Backbone as a printed PyTorch tensor [residue, N CA C, xyz], in Angstrom:
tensor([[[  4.4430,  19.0930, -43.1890],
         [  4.3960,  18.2510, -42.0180],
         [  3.7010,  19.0120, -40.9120]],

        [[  2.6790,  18.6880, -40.5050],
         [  2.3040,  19.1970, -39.2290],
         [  2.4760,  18.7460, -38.0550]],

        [[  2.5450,  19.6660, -36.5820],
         [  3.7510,  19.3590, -35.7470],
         [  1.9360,  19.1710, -35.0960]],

        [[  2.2430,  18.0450, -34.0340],
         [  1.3210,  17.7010, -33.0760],
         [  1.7660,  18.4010, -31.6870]],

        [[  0.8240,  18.8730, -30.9470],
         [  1.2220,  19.2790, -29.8300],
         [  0.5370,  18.8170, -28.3390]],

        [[  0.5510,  18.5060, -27.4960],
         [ -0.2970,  17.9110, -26.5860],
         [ -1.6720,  18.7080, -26.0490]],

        [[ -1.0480,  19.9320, -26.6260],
         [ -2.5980,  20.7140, -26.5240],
         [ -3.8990,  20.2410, -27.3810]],

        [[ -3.3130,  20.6570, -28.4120],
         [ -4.0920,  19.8120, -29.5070],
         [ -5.1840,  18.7800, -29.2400]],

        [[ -4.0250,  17.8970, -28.6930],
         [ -4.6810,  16.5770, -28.2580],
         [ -5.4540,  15.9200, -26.7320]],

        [[ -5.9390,  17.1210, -26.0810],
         [ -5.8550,  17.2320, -24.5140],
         [ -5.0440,  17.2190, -23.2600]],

        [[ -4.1830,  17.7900, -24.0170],
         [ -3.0180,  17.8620, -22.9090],
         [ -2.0960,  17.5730, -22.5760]],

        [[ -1.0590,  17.2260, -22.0060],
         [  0.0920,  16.3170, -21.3430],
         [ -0.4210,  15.2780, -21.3750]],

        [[  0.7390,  14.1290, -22.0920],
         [  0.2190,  12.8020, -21.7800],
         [  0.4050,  12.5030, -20.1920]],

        [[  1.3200,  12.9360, -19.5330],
         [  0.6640,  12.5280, -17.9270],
         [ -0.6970,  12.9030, -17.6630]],

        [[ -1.6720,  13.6740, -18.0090],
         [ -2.2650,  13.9170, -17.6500],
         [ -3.8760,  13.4650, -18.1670]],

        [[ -3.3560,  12.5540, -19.1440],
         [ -4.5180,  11.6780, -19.6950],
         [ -4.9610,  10.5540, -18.8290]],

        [[ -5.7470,  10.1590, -18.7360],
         [ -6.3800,   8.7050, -17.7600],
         [ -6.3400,   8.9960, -16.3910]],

        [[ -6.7280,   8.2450, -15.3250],
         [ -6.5880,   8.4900, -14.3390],
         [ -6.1500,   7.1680, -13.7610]],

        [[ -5.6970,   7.4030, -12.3980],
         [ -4.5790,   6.2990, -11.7210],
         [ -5.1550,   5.9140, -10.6590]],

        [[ -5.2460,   4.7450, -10.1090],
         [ -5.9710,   4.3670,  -9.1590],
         [ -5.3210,   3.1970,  -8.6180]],

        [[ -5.5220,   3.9080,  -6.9070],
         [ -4.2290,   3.1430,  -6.0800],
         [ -4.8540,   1.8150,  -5.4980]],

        [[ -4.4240,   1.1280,  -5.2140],
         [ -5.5900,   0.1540,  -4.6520],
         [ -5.0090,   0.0620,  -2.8950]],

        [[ -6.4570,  -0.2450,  -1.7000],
         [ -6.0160,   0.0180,  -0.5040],
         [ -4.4080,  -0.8100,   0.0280]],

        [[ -4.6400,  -1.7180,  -0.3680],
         [ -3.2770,  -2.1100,  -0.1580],
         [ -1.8370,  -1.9470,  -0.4770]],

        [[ -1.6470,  -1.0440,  -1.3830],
         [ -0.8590,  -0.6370,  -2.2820],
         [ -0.3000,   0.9810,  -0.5900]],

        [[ -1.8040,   1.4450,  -0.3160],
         [ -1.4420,   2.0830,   0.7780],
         [ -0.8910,   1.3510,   2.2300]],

        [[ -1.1690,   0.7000,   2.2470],
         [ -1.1080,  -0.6850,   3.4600],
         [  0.2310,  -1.0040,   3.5740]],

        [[  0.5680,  -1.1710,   2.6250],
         [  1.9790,  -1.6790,   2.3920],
         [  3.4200,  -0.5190,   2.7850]],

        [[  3.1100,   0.6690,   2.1980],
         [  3.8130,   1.9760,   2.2450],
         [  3.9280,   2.4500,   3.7620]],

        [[  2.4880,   2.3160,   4.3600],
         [  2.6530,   2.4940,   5.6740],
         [  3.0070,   1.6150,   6.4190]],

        [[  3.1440,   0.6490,   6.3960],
         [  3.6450,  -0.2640,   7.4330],
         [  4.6650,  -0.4920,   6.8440]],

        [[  5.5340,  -0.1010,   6.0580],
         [  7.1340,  -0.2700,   5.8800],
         [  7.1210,   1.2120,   6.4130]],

        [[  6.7770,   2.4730,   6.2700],
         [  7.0130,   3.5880,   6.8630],
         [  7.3290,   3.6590,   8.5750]],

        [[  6.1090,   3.0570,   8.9500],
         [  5.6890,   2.7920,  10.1610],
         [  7.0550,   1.9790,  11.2860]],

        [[  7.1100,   0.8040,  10.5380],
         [  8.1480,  -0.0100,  11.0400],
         [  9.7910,   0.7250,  10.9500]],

        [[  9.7730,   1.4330,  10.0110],
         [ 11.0220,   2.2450,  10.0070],
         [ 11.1580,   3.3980,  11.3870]],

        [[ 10.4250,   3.7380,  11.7140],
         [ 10.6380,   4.5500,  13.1150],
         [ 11.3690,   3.8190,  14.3430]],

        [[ 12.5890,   4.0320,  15.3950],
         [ 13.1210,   3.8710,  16.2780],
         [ 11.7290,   3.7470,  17.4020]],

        [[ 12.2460,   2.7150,  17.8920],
         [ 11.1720,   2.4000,  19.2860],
         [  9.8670,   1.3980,  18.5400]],

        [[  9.3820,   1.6200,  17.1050],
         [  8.4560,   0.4370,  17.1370],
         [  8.7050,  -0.6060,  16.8910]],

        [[  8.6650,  -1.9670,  17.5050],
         [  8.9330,  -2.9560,  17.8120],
         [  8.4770,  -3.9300,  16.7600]],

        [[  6.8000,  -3.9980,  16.4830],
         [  6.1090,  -4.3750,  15.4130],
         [  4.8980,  -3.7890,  15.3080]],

        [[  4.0530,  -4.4850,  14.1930],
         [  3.1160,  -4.0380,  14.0360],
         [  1.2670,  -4.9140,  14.2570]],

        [[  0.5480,  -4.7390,  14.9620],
         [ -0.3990,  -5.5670,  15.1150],
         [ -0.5910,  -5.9070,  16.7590]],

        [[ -1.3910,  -6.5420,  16.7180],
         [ -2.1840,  -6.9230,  18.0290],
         [ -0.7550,  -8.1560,  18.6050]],

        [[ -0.9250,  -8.4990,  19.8350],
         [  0.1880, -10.0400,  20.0710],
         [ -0.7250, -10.6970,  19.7990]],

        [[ -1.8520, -10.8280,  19.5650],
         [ -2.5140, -11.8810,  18.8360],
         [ -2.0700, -12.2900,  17.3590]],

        [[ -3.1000, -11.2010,  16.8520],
         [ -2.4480, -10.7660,  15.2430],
         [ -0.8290, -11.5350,  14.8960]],

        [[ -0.2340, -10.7900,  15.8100],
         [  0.9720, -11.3360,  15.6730],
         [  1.4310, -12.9740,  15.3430]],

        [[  0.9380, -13.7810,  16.4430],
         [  0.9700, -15.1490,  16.2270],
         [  0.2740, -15.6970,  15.6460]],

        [[ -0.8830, -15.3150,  15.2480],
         [ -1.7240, -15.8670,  14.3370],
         [ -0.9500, -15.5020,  12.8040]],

        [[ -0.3970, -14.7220,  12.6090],
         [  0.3510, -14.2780,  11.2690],
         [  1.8690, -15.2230,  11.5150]],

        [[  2.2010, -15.2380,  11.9420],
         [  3.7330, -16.4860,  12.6430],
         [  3.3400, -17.4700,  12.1740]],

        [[  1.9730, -18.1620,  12.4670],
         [  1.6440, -19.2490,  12.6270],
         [  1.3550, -19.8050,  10.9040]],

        [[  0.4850, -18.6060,  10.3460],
         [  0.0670, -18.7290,   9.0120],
         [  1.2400, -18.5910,   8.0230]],

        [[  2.6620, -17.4930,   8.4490],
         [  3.3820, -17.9790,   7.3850],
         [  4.4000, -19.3510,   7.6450]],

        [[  4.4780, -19.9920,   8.8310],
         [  5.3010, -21.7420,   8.7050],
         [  4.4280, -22.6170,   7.9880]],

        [[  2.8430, -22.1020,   7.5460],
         [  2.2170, -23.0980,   6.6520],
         [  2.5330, -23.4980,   5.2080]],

        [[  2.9760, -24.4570,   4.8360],
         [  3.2590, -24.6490,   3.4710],
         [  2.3660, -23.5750,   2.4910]],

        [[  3.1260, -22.8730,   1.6660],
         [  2.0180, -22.3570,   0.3070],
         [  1.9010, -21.3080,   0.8710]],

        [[  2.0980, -20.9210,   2.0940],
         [  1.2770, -19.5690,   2.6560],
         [  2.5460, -17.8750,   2.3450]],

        [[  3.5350, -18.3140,   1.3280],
         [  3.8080, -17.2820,   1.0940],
         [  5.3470, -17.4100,   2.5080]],

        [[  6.6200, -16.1350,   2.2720],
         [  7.5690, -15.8580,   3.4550],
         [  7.5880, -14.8020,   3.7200]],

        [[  7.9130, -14.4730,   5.0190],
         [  8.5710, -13.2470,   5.3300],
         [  6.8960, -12.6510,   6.1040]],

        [[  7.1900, -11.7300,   7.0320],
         [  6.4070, -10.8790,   7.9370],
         [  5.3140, -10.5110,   6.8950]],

        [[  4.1900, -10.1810,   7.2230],
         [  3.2620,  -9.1550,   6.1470],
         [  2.9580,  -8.1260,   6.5590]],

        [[  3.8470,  -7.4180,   5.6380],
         [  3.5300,  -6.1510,   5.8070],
         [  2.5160,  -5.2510,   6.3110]],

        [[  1.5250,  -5.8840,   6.1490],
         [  0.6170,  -5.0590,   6.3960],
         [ -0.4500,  -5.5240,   7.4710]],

        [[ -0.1280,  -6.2290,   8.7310],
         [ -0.1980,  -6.6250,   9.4580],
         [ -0.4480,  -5.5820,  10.2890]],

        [[ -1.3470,  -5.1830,  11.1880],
         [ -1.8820,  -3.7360,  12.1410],
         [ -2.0890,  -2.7480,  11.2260]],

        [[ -2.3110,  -2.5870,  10.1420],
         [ -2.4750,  -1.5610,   8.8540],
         [ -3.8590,  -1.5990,   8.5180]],

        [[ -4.3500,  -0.1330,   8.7010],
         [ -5.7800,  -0.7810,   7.9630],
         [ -5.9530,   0.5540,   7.2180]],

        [[ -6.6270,   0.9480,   6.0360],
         [ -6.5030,   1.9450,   5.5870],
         [ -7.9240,   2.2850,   4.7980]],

        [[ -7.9630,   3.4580,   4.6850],
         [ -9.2430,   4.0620,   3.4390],
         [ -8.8170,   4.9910,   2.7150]],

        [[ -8.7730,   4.5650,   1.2670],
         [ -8.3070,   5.2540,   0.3300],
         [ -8.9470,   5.7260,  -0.6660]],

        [[ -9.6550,   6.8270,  -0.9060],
         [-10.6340,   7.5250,  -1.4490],
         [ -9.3600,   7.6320,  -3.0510]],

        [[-10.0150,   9.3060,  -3.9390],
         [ -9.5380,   9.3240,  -5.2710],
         [ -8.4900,  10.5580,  -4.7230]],

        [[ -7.9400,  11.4430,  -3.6630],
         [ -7.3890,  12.2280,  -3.3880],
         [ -6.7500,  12.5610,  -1.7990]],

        [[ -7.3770,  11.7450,  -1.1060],
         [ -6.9660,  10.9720,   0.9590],
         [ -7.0970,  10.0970,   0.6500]],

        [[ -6.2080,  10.0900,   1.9780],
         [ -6.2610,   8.4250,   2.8170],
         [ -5.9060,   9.0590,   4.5380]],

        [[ -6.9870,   7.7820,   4.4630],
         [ -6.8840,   7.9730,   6.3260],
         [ -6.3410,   6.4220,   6.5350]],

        [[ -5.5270,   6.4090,   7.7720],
         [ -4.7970,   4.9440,   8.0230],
         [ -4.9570,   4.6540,   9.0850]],

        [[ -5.3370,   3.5100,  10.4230],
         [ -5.0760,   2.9780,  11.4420],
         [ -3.8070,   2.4160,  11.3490]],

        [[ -3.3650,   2.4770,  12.5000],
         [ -2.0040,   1.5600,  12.6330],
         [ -1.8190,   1.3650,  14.2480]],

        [[ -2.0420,  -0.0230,  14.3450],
         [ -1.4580,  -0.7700,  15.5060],
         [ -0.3340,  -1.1530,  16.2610]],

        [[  0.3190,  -0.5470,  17.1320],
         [  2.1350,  -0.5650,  17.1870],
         [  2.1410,  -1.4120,  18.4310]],

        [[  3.7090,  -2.1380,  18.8320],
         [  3.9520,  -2.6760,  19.6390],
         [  5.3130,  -1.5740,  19.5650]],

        [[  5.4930,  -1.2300,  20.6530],
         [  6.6990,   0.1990,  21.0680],
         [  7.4350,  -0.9910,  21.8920]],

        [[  9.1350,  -0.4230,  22.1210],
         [  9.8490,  -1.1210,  22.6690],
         [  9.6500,  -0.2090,  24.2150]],

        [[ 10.1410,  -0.8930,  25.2770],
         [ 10.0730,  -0.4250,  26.2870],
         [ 11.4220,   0.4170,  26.7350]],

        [[ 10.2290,   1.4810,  27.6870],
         [ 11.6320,   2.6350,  27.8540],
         [ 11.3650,   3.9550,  26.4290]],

        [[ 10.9260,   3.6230,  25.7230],
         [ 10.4880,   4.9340,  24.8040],
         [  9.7930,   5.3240,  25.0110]],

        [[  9.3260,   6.7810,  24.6210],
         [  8.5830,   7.7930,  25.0340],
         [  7.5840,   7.6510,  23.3920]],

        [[  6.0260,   7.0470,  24.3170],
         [  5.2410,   6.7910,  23.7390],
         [  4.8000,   8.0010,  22.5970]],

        [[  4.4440,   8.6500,  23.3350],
         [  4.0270,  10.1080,  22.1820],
         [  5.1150,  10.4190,  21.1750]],

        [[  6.3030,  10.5140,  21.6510],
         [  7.5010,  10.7470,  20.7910],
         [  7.2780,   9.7140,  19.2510]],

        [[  7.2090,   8.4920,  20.2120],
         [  7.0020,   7.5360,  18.7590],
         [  6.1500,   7.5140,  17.9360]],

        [[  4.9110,   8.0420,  18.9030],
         [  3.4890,   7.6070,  17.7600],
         [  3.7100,   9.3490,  16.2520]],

        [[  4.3880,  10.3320,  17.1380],
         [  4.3040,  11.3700,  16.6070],
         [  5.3420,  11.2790,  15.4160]],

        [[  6.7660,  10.2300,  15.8430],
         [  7.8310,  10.2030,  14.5120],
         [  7.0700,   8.8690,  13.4710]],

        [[  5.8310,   8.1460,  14.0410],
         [  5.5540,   7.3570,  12.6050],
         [  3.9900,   7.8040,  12.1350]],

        [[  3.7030,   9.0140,  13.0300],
         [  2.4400,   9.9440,  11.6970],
         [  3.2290,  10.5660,  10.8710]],

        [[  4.5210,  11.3730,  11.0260],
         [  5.2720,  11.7790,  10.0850],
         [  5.9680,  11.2770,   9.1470]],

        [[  6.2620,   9.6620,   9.7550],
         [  6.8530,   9.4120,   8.7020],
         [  6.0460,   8.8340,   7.1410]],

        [[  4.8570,   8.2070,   8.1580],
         [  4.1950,   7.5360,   7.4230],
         [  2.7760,   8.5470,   6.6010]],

        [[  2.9390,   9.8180,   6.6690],
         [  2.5260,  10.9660,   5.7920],
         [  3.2700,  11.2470,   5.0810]],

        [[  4.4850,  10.9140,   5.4050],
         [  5.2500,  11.9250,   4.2240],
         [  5.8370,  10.6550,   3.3720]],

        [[  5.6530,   9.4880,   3.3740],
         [  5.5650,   7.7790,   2.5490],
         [  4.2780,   8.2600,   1.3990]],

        [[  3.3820,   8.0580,   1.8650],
         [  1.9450,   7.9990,   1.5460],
         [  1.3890,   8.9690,   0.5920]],

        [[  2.3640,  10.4470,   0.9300],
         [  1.7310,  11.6000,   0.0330],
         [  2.7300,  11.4750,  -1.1370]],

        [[  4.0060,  10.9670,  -0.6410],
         [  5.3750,  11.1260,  -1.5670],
         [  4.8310,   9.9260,  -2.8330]],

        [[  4.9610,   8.5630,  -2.2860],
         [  4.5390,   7.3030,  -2.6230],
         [  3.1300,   7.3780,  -3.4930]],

        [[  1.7510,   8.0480,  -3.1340],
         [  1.0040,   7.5300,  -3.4480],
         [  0.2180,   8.9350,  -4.1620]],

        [[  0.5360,   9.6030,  -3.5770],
         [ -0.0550,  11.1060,  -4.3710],
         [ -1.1140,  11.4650,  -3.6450]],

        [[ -1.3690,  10.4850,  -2.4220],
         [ -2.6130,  10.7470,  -1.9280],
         [ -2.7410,  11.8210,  -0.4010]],

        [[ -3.1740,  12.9550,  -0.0900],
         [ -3.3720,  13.4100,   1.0770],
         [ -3.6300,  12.8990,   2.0570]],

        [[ -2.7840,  12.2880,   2.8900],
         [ -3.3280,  12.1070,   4.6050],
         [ -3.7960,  12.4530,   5.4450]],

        [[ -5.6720,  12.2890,   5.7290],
         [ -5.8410,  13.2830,   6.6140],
         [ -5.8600,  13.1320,   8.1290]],

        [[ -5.3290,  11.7550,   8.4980],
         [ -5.0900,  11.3830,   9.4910],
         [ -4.4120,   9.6910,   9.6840]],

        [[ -3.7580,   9.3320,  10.6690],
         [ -2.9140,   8.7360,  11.2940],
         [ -2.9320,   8.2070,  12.2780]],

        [[ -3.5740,   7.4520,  12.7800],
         [ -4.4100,   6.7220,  13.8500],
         [ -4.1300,   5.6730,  14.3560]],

        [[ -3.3710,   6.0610,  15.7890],
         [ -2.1710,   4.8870,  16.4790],
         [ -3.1570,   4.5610,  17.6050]],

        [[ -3.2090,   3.1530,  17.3110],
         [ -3.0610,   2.2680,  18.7800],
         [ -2.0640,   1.8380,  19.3130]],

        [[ -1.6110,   2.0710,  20.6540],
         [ -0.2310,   1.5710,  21.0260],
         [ -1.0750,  -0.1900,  21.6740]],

        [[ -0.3530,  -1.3630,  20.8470],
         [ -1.5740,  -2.3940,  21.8200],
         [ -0.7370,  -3.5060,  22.8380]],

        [[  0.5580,  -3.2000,  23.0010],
         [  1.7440,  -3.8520,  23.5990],
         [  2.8970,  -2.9640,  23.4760]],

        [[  3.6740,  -3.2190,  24.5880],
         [  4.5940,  -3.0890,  24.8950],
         [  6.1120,  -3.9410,  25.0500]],

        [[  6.9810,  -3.8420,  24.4210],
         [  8.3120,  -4.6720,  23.9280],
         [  8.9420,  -4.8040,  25.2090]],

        [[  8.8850,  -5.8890,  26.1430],
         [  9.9840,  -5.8090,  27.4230],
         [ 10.8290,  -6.4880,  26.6540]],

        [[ 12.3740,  -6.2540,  28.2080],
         [ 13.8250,  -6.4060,  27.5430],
         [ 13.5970,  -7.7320,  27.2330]],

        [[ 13.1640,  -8.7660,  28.4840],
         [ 13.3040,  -9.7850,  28.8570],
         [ 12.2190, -10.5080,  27.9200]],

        [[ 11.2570, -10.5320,  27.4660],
         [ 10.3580, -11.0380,  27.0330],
         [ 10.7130, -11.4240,  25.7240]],

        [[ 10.7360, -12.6480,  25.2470],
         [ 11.0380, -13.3960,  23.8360],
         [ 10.0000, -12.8450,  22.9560]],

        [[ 10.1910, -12.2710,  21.2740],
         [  9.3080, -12.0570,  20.6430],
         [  8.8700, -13.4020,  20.4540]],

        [[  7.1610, -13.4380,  19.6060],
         [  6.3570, -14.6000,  19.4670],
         [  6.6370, -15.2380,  18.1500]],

        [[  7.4880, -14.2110,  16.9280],
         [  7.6220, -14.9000,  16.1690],
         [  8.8030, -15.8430,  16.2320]],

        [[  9.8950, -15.0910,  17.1080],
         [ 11.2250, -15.5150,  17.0220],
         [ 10.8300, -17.0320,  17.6080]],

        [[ 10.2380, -17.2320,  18.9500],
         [  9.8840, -18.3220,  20.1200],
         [  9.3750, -19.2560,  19.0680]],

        [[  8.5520, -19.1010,  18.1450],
         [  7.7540, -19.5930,  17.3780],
         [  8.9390, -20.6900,  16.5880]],

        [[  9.3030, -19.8290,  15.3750],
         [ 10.5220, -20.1520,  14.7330],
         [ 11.4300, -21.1820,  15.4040]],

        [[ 11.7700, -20.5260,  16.8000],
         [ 12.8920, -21.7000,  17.4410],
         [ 12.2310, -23.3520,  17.5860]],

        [[ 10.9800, -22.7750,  18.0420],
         [ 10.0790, -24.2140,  18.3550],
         [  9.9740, -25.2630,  16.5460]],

        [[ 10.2470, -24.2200,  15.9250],
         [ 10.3950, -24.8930,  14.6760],
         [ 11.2830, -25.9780,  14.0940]],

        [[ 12.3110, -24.9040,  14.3450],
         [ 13.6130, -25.0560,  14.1690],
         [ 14.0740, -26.4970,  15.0470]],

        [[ 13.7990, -26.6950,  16.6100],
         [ 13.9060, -27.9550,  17.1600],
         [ 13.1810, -28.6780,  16.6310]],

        [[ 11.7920, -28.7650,  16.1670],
         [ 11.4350, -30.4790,  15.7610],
         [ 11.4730, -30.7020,  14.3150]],

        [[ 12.2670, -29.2300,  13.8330],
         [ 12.9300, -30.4100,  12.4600],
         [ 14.3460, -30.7130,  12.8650]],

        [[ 14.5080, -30.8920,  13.8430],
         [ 16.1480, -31.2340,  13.7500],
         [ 15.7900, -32.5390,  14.7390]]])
């Protein structure tokens, strides 16, 4: 009986083929990373925002927030570089935040995806007041009354 060994045969089978992430697959990781940090509010432009509100009450159009909404990414065979668009709540210390979701969302991305981050690229493009109704929630309610 002869014993096969992975040498033999080129190697570790992990280490046969190659794996390939697709950009959204990064998109996704970071803006659940992203959104997990204290103080960011959401993610995207207040435009963006309602225009994405608006597109998921459309029949067929899919539920729930998209993820990847203010996410934009480039994902080569070994980096990724990411934009990300934040809405911060008010009263937080802007730098503090942008600095706890490059970390978090590097250490998602390298853990998650295998890929090196070589940068992290925050727009802060709104600000969360106390008083101010979010657009999806306002949205929703306006919903919510003319089906009832």
């Amino acid at each position: 009986m002869t014993e096969h060994t992975g040498a033999k045969y080129g190697g570790a089978p992990g280490s046969r083929g190659r794996t390939s992430i697709a950009d959204v697959v990064v998109e996704k990781i970071a803006g659940m990373a992203a959104r997990d940090v204290r103080g960011v509010h959401a993610l995207g432009s207040g435009f963006a925002r309602s225009m994405g509100s608006m597109r998921e009450r459309m029949p067929g159009a899919g539920s729930g927030k998209s993820v990847t909404r203010g996410v934009s990414v480039e994902v080569g065979e070994v980096q990724a570089a990411i934009d990300l668009e934040l809405v911060v709540d008010y009263g937080v210390s802007i730098t503090d935040v942008a600095g706890a979701v490059r970390e978090s969302v590097i250490s998602a991305v390298e853990r998650m995806a295998g890929r090196e981050v070589v940068e992290v690229n925050i727009m802060v493009g709104d600000v969360k007041l106390p008083d101010e109704d979010d657009e999806d929630e306002e949205g929703e309610g306006q919903e919510r009354q003319r089906l009832q």
